[in-house]
Coordinates of C-alpha atoms in Angstrom, one line a residue:
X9 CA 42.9 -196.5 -6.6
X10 CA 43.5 -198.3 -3.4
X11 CA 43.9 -196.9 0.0
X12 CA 47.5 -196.6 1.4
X13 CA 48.3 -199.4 3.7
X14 CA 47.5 -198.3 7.8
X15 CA 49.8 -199.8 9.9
X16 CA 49.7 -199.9 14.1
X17 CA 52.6 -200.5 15.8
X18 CA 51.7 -201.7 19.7
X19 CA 54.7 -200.6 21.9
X20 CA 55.0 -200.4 25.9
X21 CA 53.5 -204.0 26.1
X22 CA 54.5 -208.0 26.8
X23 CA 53.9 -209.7 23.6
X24 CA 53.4 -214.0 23.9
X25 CA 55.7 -214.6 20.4
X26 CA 57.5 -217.5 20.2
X27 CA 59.6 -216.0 17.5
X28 CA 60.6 -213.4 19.7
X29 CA 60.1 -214.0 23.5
X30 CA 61.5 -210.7 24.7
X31 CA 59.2 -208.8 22.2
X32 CA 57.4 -206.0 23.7
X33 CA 56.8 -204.4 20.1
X34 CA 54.4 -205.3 17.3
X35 CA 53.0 -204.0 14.4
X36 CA 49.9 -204.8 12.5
X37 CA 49.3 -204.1 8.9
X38 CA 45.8 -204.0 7.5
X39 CA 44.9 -206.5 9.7
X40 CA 48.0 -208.8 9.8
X41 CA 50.6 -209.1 11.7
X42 CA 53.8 -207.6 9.7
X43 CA 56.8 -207.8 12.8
X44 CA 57.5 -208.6 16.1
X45 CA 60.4 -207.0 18.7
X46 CA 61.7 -204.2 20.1
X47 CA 60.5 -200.8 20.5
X48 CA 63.5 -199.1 19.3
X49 CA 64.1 -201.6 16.1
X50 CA 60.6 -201.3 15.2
X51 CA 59.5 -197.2 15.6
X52 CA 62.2 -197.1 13.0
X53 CA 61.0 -199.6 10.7
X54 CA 57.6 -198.2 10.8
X55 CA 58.2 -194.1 11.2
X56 CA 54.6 -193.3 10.2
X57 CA 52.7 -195.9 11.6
X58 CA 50.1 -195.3 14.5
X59 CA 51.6 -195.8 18.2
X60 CA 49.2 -197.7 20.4
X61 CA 50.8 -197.6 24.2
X62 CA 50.3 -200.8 25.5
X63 CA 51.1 -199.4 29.4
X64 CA 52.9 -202.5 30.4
X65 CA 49.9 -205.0 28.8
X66 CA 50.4 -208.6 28.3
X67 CA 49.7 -209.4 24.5
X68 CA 48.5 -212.9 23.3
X69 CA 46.9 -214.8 20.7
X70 CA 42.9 -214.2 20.9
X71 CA 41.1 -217.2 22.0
X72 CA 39.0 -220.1 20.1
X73 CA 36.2 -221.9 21.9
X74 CA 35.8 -225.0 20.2
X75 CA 32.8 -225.9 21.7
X76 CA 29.8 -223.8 22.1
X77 CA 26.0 -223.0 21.7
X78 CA 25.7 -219.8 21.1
X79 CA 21.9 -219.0 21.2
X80 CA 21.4 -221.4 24.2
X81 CA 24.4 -219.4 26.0
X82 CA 22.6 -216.0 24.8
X83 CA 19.2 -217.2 26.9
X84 CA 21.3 -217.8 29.9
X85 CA 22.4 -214.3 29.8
X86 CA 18.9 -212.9 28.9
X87 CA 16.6 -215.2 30.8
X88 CA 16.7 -217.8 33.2
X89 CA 20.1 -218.6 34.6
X90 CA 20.0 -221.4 37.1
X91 CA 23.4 -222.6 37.6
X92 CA 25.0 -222.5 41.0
X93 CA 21.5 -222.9 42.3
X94 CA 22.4 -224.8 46.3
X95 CA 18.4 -226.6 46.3
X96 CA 15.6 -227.3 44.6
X97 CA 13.2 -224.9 46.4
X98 CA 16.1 -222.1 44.9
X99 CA 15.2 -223.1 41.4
X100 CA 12.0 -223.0 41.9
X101 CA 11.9 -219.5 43.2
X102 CA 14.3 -218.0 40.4
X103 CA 11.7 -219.5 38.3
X104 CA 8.8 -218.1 39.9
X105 CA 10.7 -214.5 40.0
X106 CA 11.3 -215.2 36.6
X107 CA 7.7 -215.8 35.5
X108 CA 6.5 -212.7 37.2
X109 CA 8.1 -210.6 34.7
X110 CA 8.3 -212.3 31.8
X111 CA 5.4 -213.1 29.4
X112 CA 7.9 -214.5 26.8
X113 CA 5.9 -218.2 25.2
X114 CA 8.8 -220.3 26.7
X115 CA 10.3 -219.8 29.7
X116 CA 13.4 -221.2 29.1
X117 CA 16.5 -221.9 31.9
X118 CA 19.0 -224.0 32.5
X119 CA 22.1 -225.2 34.4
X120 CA 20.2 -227.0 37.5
X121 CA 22.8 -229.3 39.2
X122 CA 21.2 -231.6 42.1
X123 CA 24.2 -233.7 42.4
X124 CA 25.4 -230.6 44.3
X125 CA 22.3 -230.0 46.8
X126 CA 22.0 -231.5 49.9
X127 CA 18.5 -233.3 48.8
X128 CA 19.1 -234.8 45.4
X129 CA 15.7 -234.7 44.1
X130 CA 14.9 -233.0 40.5
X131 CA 12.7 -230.7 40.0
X132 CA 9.4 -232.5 38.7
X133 CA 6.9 -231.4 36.5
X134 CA 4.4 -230.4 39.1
X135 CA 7.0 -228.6 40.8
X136 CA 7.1 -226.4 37.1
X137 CA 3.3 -226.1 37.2
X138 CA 3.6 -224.8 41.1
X139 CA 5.3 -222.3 40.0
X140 CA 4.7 -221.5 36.6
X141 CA 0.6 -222.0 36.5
X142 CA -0.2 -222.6 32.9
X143 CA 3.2 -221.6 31.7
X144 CA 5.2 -223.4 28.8
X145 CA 8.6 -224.4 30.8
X146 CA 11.7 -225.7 30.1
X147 CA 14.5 -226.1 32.5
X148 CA 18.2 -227.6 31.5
X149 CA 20.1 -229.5 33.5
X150 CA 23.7 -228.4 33.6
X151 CA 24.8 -231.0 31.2
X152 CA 21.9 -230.6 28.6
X153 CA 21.2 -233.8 28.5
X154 CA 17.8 -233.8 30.7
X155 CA 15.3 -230.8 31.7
X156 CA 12.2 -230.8 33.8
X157 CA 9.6 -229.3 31.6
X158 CA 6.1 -228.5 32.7
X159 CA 2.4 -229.7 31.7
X160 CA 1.8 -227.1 28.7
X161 CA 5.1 -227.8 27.1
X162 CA 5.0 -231.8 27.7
X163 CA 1.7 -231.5 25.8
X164 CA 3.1 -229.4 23.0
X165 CA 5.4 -231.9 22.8
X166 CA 3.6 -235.1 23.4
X167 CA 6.8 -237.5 24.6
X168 CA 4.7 -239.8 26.4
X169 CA 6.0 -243.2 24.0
X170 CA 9.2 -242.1 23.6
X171 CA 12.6 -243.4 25.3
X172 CA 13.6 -241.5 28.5
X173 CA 10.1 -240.6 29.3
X174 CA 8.2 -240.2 32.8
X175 CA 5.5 -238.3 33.7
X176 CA 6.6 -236.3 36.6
X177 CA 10.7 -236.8 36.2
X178 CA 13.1 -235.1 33.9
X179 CA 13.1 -236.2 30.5
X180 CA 15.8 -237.7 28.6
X181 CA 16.5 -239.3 25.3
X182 CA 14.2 -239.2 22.6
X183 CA 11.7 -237.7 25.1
X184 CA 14.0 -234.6 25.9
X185 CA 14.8 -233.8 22.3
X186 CA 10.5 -233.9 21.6
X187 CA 10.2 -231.2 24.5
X188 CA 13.2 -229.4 23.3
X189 CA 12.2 -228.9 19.8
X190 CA 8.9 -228.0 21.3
X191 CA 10.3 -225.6 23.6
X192 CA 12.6 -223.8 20.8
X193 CA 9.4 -223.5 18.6
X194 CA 8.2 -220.8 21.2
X195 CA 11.0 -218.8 20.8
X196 CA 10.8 -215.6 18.5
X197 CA 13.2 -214.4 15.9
X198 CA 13.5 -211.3 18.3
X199 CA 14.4 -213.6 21.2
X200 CA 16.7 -215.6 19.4
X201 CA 18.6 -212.4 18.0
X202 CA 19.0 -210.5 21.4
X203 CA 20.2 -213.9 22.9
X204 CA 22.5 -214.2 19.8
X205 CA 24.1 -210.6 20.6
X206 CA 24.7 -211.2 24.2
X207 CA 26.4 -214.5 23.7
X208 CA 28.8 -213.4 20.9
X209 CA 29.4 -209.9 23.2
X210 CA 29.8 -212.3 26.2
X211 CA 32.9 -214.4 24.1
X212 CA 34.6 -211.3 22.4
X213 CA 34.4 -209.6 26.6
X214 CA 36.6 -212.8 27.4
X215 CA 39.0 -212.4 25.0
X216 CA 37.4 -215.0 22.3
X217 CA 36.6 -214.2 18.9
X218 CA 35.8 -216.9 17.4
X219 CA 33.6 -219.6 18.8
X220 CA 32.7 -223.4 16.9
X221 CA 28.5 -223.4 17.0
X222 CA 28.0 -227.1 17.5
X223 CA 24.2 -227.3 16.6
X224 CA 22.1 -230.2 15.1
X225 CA 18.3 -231.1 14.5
X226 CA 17.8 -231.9 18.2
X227 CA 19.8 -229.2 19.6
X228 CA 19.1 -225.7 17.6
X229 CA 17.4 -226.4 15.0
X230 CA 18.0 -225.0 11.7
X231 CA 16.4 -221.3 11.9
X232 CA 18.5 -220.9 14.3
X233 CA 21.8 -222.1 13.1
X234 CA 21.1 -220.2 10.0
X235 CA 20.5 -216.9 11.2
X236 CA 23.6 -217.2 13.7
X237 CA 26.0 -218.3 10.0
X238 CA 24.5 -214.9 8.8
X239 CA 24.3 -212.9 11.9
X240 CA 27.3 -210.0 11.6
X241 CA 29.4 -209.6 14.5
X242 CA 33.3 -209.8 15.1
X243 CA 33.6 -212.8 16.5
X244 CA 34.0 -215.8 13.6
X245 CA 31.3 -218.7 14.0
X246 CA 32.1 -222.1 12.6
X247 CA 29.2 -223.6 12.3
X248 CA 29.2 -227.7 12.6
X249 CA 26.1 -229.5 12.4
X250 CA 25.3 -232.5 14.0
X251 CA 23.1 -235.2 11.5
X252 CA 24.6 -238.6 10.3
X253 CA 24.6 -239.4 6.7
X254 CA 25.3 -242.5 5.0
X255 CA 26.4 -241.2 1.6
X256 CA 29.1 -238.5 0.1
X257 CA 26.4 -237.4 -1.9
X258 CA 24.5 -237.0 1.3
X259 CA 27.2 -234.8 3.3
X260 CA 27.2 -232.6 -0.3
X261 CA 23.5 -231.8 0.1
X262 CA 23.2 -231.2 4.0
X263 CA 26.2 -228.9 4.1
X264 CA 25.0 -227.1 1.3
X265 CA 20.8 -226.8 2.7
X266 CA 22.5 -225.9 6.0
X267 CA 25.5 -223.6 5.8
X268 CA 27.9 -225.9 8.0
X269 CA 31.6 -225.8 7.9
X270 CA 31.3 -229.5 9.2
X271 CA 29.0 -232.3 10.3
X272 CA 29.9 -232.8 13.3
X273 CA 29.6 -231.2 16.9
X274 CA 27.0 -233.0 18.6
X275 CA 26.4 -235.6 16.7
X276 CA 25.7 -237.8 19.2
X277 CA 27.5 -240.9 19.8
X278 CA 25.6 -241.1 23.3
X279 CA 24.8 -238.6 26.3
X280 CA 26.2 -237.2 29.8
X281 CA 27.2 -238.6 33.1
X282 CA 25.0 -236.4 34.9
X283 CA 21.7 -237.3 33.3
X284 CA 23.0 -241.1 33.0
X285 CA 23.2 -241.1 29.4
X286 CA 26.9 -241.1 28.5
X287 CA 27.1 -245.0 27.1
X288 CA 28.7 -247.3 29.1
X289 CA 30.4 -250.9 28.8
X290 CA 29.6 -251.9 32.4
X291 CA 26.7 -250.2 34.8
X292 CA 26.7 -246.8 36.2
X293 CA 27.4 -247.0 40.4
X294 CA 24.9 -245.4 41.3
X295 CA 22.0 -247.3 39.1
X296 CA 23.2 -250.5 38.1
X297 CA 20.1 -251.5 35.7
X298 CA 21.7 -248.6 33.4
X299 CA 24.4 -248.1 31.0
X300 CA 23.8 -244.9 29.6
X301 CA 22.2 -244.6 26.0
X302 CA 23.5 -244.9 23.1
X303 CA 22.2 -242.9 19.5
X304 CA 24.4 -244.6 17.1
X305 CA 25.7 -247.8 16.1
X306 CA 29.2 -248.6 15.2
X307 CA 28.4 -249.2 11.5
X308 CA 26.4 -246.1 11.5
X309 CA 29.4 -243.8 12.8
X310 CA 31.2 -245.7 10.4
X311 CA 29.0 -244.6 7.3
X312 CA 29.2 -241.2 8.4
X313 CA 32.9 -240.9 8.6
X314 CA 33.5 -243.0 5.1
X315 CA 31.0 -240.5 3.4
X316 CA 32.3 -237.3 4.7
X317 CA 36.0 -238.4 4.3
X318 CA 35.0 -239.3 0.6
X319 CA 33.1 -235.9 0.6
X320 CA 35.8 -234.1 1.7
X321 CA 34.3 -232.9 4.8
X322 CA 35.0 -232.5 8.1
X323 CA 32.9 -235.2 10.4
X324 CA 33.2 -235.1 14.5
X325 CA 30.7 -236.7 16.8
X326 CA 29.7 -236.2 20.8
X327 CA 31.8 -239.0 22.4
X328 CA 31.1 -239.0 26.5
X329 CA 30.9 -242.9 27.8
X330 CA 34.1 -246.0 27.7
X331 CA 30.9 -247.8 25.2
X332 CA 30.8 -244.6 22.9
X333 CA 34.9 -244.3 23.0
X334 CA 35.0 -248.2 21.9
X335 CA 32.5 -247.4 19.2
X336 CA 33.8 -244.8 17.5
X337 CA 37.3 -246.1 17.8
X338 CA 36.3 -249.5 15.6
X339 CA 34.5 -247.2 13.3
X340 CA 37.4 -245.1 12.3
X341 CA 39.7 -247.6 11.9
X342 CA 37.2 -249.3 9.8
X343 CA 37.4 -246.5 7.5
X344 CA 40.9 -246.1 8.0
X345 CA 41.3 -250.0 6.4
X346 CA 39.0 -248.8 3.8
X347 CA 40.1 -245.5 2.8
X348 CA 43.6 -245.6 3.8
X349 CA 44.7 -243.6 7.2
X350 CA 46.2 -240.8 5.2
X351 CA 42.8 -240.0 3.6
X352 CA 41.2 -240.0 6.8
X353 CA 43.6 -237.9 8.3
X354 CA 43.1 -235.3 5.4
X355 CA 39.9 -234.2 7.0
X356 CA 40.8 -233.2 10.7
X357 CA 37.6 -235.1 11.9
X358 CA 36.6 -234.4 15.5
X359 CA 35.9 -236.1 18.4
X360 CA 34.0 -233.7 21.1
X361 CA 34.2 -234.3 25.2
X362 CA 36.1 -237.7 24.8
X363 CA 36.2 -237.8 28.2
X364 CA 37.0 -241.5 28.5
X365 CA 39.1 -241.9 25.8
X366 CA 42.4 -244.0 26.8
X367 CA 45.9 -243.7 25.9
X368 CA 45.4 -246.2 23.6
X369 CA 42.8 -245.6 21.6
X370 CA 44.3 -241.4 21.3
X371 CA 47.1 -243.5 20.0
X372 CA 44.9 -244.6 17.0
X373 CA 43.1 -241.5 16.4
X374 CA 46.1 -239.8 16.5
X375 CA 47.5 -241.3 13.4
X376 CA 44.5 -240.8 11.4
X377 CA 44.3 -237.2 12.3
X378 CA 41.6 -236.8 14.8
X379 CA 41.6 -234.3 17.1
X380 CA 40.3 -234.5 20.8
X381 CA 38.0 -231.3 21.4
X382 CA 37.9 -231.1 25.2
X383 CA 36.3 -229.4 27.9
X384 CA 38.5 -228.6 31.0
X385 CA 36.6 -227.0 33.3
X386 CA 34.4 -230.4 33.3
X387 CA 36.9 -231.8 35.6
X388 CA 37.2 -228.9 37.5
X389 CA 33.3 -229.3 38.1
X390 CA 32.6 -232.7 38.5
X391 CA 36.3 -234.1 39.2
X392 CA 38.1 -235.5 42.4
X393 CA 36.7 -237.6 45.4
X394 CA 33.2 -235.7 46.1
X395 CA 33.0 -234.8 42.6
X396 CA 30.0 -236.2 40.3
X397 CA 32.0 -238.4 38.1
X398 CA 32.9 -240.7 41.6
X399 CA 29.2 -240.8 42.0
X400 CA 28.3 -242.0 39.0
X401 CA 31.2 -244.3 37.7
X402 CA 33.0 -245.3 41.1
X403 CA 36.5 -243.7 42.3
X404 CA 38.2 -246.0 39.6
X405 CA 36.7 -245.3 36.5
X406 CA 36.2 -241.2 37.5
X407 CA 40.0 -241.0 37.7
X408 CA 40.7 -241.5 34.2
X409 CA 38.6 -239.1 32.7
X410 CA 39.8 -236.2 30.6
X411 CA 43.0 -237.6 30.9
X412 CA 44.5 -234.6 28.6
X413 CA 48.4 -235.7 29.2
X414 CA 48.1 -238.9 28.4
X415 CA 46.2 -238.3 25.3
X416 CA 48.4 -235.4 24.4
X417 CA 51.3 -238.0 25.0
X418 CA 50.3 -240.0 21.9
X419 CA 50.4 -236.7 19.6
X420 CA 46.4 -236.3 18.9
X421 CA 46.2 -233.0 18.4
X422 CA 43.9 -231.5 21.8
X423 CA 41.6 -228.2 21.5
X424 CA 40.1 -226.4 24.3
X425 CA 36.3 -225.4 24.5
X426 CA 33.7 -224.5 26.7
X427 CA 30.4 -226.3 25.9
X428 CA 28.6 -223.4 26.9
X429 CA 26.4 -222.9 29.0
X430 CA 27.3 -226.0 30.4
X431 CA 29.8 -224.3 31.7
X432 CA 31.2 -220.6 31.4
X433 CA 33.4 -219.2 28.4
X434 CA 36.2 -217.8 30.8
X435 CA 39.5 -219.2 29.1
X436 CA 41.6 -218.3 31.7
X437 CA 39.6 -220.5 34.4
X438 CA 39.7 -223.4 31.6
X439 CA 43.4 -223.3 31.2
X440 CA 44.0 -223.3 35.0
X441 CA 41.4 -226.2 34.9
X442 CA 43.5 -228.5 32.7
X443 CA 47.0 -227.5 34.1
X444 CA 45.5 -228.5 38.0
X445 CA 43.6 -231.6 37.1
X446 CA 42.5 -233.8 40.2
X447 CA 44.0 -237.0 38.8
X448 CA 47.7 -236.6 39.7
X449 CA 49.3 -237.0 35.6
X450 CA 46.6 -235.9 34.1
X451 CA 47.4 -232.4 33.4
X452 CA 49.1 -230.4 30.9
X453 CA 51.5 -227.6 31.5
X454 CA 50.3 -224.2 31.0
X455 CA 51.8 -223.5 27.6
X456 CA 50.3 -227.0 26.2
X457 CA 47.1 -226.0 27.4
X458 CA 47.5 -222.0 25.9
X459 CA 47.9 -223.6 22.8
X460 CA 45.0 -226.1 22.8
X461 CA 43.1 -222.6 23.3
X462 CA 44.5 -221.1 20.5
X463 CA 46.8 -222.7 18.0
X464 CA 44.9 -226.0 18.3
X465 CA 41.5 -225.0 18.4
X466 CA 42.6 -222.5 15.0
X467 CA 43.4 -226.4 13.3
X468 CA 40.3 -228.0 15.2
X469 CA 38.3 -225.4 12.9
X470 CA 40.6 -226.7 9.4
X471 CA 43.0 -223.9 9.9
X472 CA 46.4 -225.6 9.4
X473 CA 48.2 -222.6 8.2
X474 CA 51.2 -222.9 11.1
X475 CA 50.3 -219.3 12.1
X476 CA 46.8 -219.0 13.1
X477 CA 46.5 -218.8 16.7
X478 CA 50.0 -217.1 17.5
X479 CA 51.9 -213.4 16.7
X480 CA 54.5 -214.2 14.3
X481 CA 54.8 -212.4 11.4
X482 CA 52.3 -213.5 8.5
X483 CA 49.8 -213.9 11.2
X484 CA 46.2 -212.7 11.0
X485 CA 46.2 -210.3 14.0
X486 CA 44.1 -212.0 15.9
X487 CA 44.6 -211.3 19.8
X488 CA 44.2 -209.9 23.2
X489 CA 45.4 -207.5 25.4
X490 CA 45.2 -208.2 29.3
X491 CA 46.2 -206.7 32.3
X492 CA 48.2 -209.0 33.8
X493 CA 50.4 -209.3 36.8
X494 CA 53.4 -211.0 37.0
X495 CA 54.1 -213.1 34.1
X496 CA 55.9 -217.1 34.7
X497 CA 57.2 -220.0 32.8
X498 CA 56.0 -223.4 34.4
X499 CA 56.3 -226.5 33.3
X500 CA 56.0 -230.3 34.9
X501 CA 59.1 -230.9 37.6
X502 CA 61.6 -232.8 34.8
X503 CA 64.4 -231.8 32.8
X504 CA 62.2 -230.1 30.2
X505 CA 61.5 -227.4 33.2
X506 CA 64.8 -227.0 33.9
X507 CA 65.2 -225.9 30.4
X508 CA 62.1 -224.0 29.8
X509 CA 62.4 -222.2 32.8
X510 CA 66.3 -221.0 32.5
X511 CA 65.7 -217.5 30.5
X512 CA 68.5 -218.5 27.9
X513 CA 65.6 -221.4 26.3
X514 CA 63.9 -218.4 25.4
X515 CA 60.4 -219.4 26.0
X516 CA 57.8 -217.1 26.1
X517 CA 56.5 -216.3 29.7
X518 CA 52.6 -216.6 30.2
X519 CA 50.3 -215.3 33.9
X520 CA 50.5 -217.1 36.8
X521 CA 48.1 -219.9 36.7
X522 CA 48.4 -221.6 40.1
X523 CA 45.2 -222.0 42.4
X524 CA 44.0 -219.1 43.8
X525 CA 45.5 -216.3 41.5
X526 CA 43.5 -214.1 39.6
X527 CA 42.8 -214.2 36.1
X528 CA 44.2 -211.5 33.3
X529 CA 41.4 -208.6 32.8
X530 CA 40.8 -207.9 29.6
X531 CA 41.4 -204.3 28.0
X532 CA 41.1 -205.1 24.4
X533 CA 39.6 -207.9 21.6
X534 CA 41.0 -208.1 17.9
X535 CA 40.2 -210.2 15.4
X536 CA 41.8 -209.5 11.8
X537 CA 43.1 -206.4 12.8
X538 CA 39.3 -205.3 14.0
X539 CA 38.1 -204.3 17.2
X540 CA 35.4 -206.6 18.8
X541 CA 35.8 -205.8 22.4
X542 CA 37.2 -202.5 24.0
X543 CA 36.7 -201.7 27.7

């Protein structure tokens, strides 16, 4: 006989429905949400369910991060942590304080950013062996792109003939995937696991609970990526991994060896701005011999879309540079000719970063069904007139990046991630990042960029159900409770704000999110009706 349905009902609280605005009732059935209102209306519909007292909380779909990686986030919080380093000679000394209590294989950090210290200069390998005597080290840059690594790990590794080698420099390239794998070989199963936990704690503590593992051959390798599919925890891990194929008969095989939900993620088109491999079509400012790199050729993104669409899977690649953007552009709508557009757009295949992407080319994807996966906080990073991005592509080029109105303009559907560690999971940080973009234009109001958190990422991830990712009934209970302050409707200054902010549109108010306010803080993390976070 089967237990008796258990029903919550949530009262006392704000609750983000846009079936009912005013709600500040809801009750959850077995893990789904079953109605959404008033107190009153709803302690009488549900006399014996259990009262939660929300205490005045604000109550709103859980968050997806659409980009992430989640052991490489874990070692951040377990190990080295370098970013917001202000020199060289600071990240150096974390590492030495690092190596004095740690007799871990690797000594692994990351998120080193000399675009933002006063002398530019990288760390180099000898500065790793000053350090480190001996010692197996390897250091990220921010972007992930590059790291300094020391002697012992180069010679693990052996990258001396490949591309993006030099002998004292950060590696890139071919040569930085050699000392990556050789790095990740050093780490334990027991290293990997604890780094695992404190990652997936680290999203569900935020208000996340579920997360889209991008991994691949040359990023985590596939121990890893297995044993985070099986690893059991609340918050959901899509797993996409990032390896071309050729064939549908290929895509069959490699999702089955490897337990992906998709091939895709970071499957890489090309590389970063930072480490100057994002492709481009003209020469970097700031080193005009170079125009990035670039991993695949048109007719090879163009084989691995045709054979996944055949397949039936779900492709995506890493898209960063204008050349990359171009690239992948031709080779959908080569497949698009082939296949026919509706085909293609029966997958939901992925583009990740597409930071350069125009409003042209979003225009094409768009109708074939691909969806941008973007990072906001990048701009917030590397944006505006002293930003990175000027540096490296000139004030011209940097202002059209991560141009998420424009591209949302077209209809491609948009879904917010972090990429971390390249930079933190804090969602609230990221939406304020995408509404305040440094290009005038190029931001998105607050509720579009709430539901590229939620709603889009849920159908980023193949979940086009219509109710994933909000608190209407029929919903999986999925969300968050947050102590908020004040909460506001906001739109761009045009006649759609004067309708969505007059309280008889009935649109559901979300926090503040102008410069300078404080984020939400988090009480409570459900996913499917079961508790992954609770402070």
């Amino acid at each position: 006989m089967s237990p008796a349905p258990h029903t919550q009902l949530l009262v006392g609280g704000r609750i983000y429905s846009a079936s009912a605005p005013d709600a500040t009732s809801m009750a959850v059935t077995d893990g789904q949400i079953v109605w959404v209102g008033a107190e009153r209306p709803g302690r009488a519909l549900h006399p014996d369910a259990e009262i939660v007292d929300l205490h005045g909380a604000f109550v709103a779909p859980a968050f997806v991060d659409t980009h992430v990686h989640v052991t490489a986030h874990g070692l951040d919080l377990t190990g080295l942590d370098l970013t917001g380093t202000a020199s060289r000679e600071e990240t150096l000394q974390r590492l030495r304080e690092h190596a004095a209590g740690c007799d871990d294989l690797v000594l692994w950090g990351h998120g080193w950013d000399q675009t933002r210290w006063a002398d530019e200069t990288a760390p180099t390998t000898a500065d790793l062996d000053a350090a480190a005597p001996g010692r197996a080290v390897y250091l990220t840059r921010v972007d992930a792109h590059s790291a300094a690594a020391s002697t012992a790990l180069r010679a693990a590794a052996d990258p001396a003939d490949l591309p993006g080698y030099h002998p004292q420099q950060p590696l890139t390239a071919a040569a930085h995937h050699a000392v990556r794998g050789a790095a990740r070989a050093l780490l334990t199963p027991a290293q990997r696991a604890r780094a695992r936990a404190a990652a997936l704690d680290d999203y569900a503590a935020h208000g996340i609970v579920a997360v889209h593992e991008c991994g691949g051959p040359d990023i985590s390798g596939r121990d890893d990526f297995t044993e985070l599919l099986g690893t059991d925890h609340g918050v959901q891990v899509r797993g996409y991994w990032g390896e071309a194929v050729a064939t549908a008969e290929q895509a069959g095989a490699l999702l089955a060896v490897t337990g992906a939900h998709g091939l895709g993620g970071d499957l890489f088109v090309d590389g970063a701005f930072g480490s100057h491999t994002a492709w481009l079509t003209a020469p970097y400012t700031d080193r005009r011999d170079c125009c990035g790199t670039s991993y695949l050729t048109v007719e090879e993104i163009t084989a691995h879309v045709r054979a996944c669409t055949i397949a039936g899977v779900q492709a995506g690649f890493h898209v960063i540079g204008d050349a990359a953007a171009a690239a992948v552009t031709a080779a959908f709508a080569a497949v698009a000719d082939d296949l026919g557009g509706p085909a293609v757009a029966a997958r939901g295949h992925r583009l990740e970063h597409a930071e350069t992407l125009t409003v042209a080319q979003a225009a094409q994807l768009g109708r074939w069904g691909v969806i941008a996966s973007m990072q906001p906080v990048f701009d917030a990073l590397w944006g505006g007139p002293d930003g990175m991005y000027v540096t490296r592509l000139g004030a011209d080029r940097a202002a059209g990046l991560n141009n998420f109105a424009g591209i949302a303009s077209t209809g491609m559907s948009l879904a917010f991630g972090s990429d971390s560690p390249v930079t933190a999971a804090r969602p609230w940080s990221m939406l304020r990042a995408a509404v305040h973009h440094h290009t005038a234009g190029s931001g998105i109001s607050p509720r579009a960029a709430f539901a590229a958190a939620t709603r889009g990422a849920w159908r980023a991830g193949g979940v086009r159900d219509g109710l994933a990712g909000t608190l209407d009934p029929g919903a999986p209970a999925s969300y968050a409770v947050w102590e908020a302050g004040e909460l506001v409707i906001s739109a761009p200054k045009d006649s759609v704000q004067r309708w969505s902010t007059d309280p008889r549109s009935r649109v559901a108010p979300l926090p503040d999110l102008e410069p300078g306010t404080d984020d939400p803080v988090l009480v409570r993390s459900v996913h499917r009706g079961r508790i992954v976070y609770d402070r």
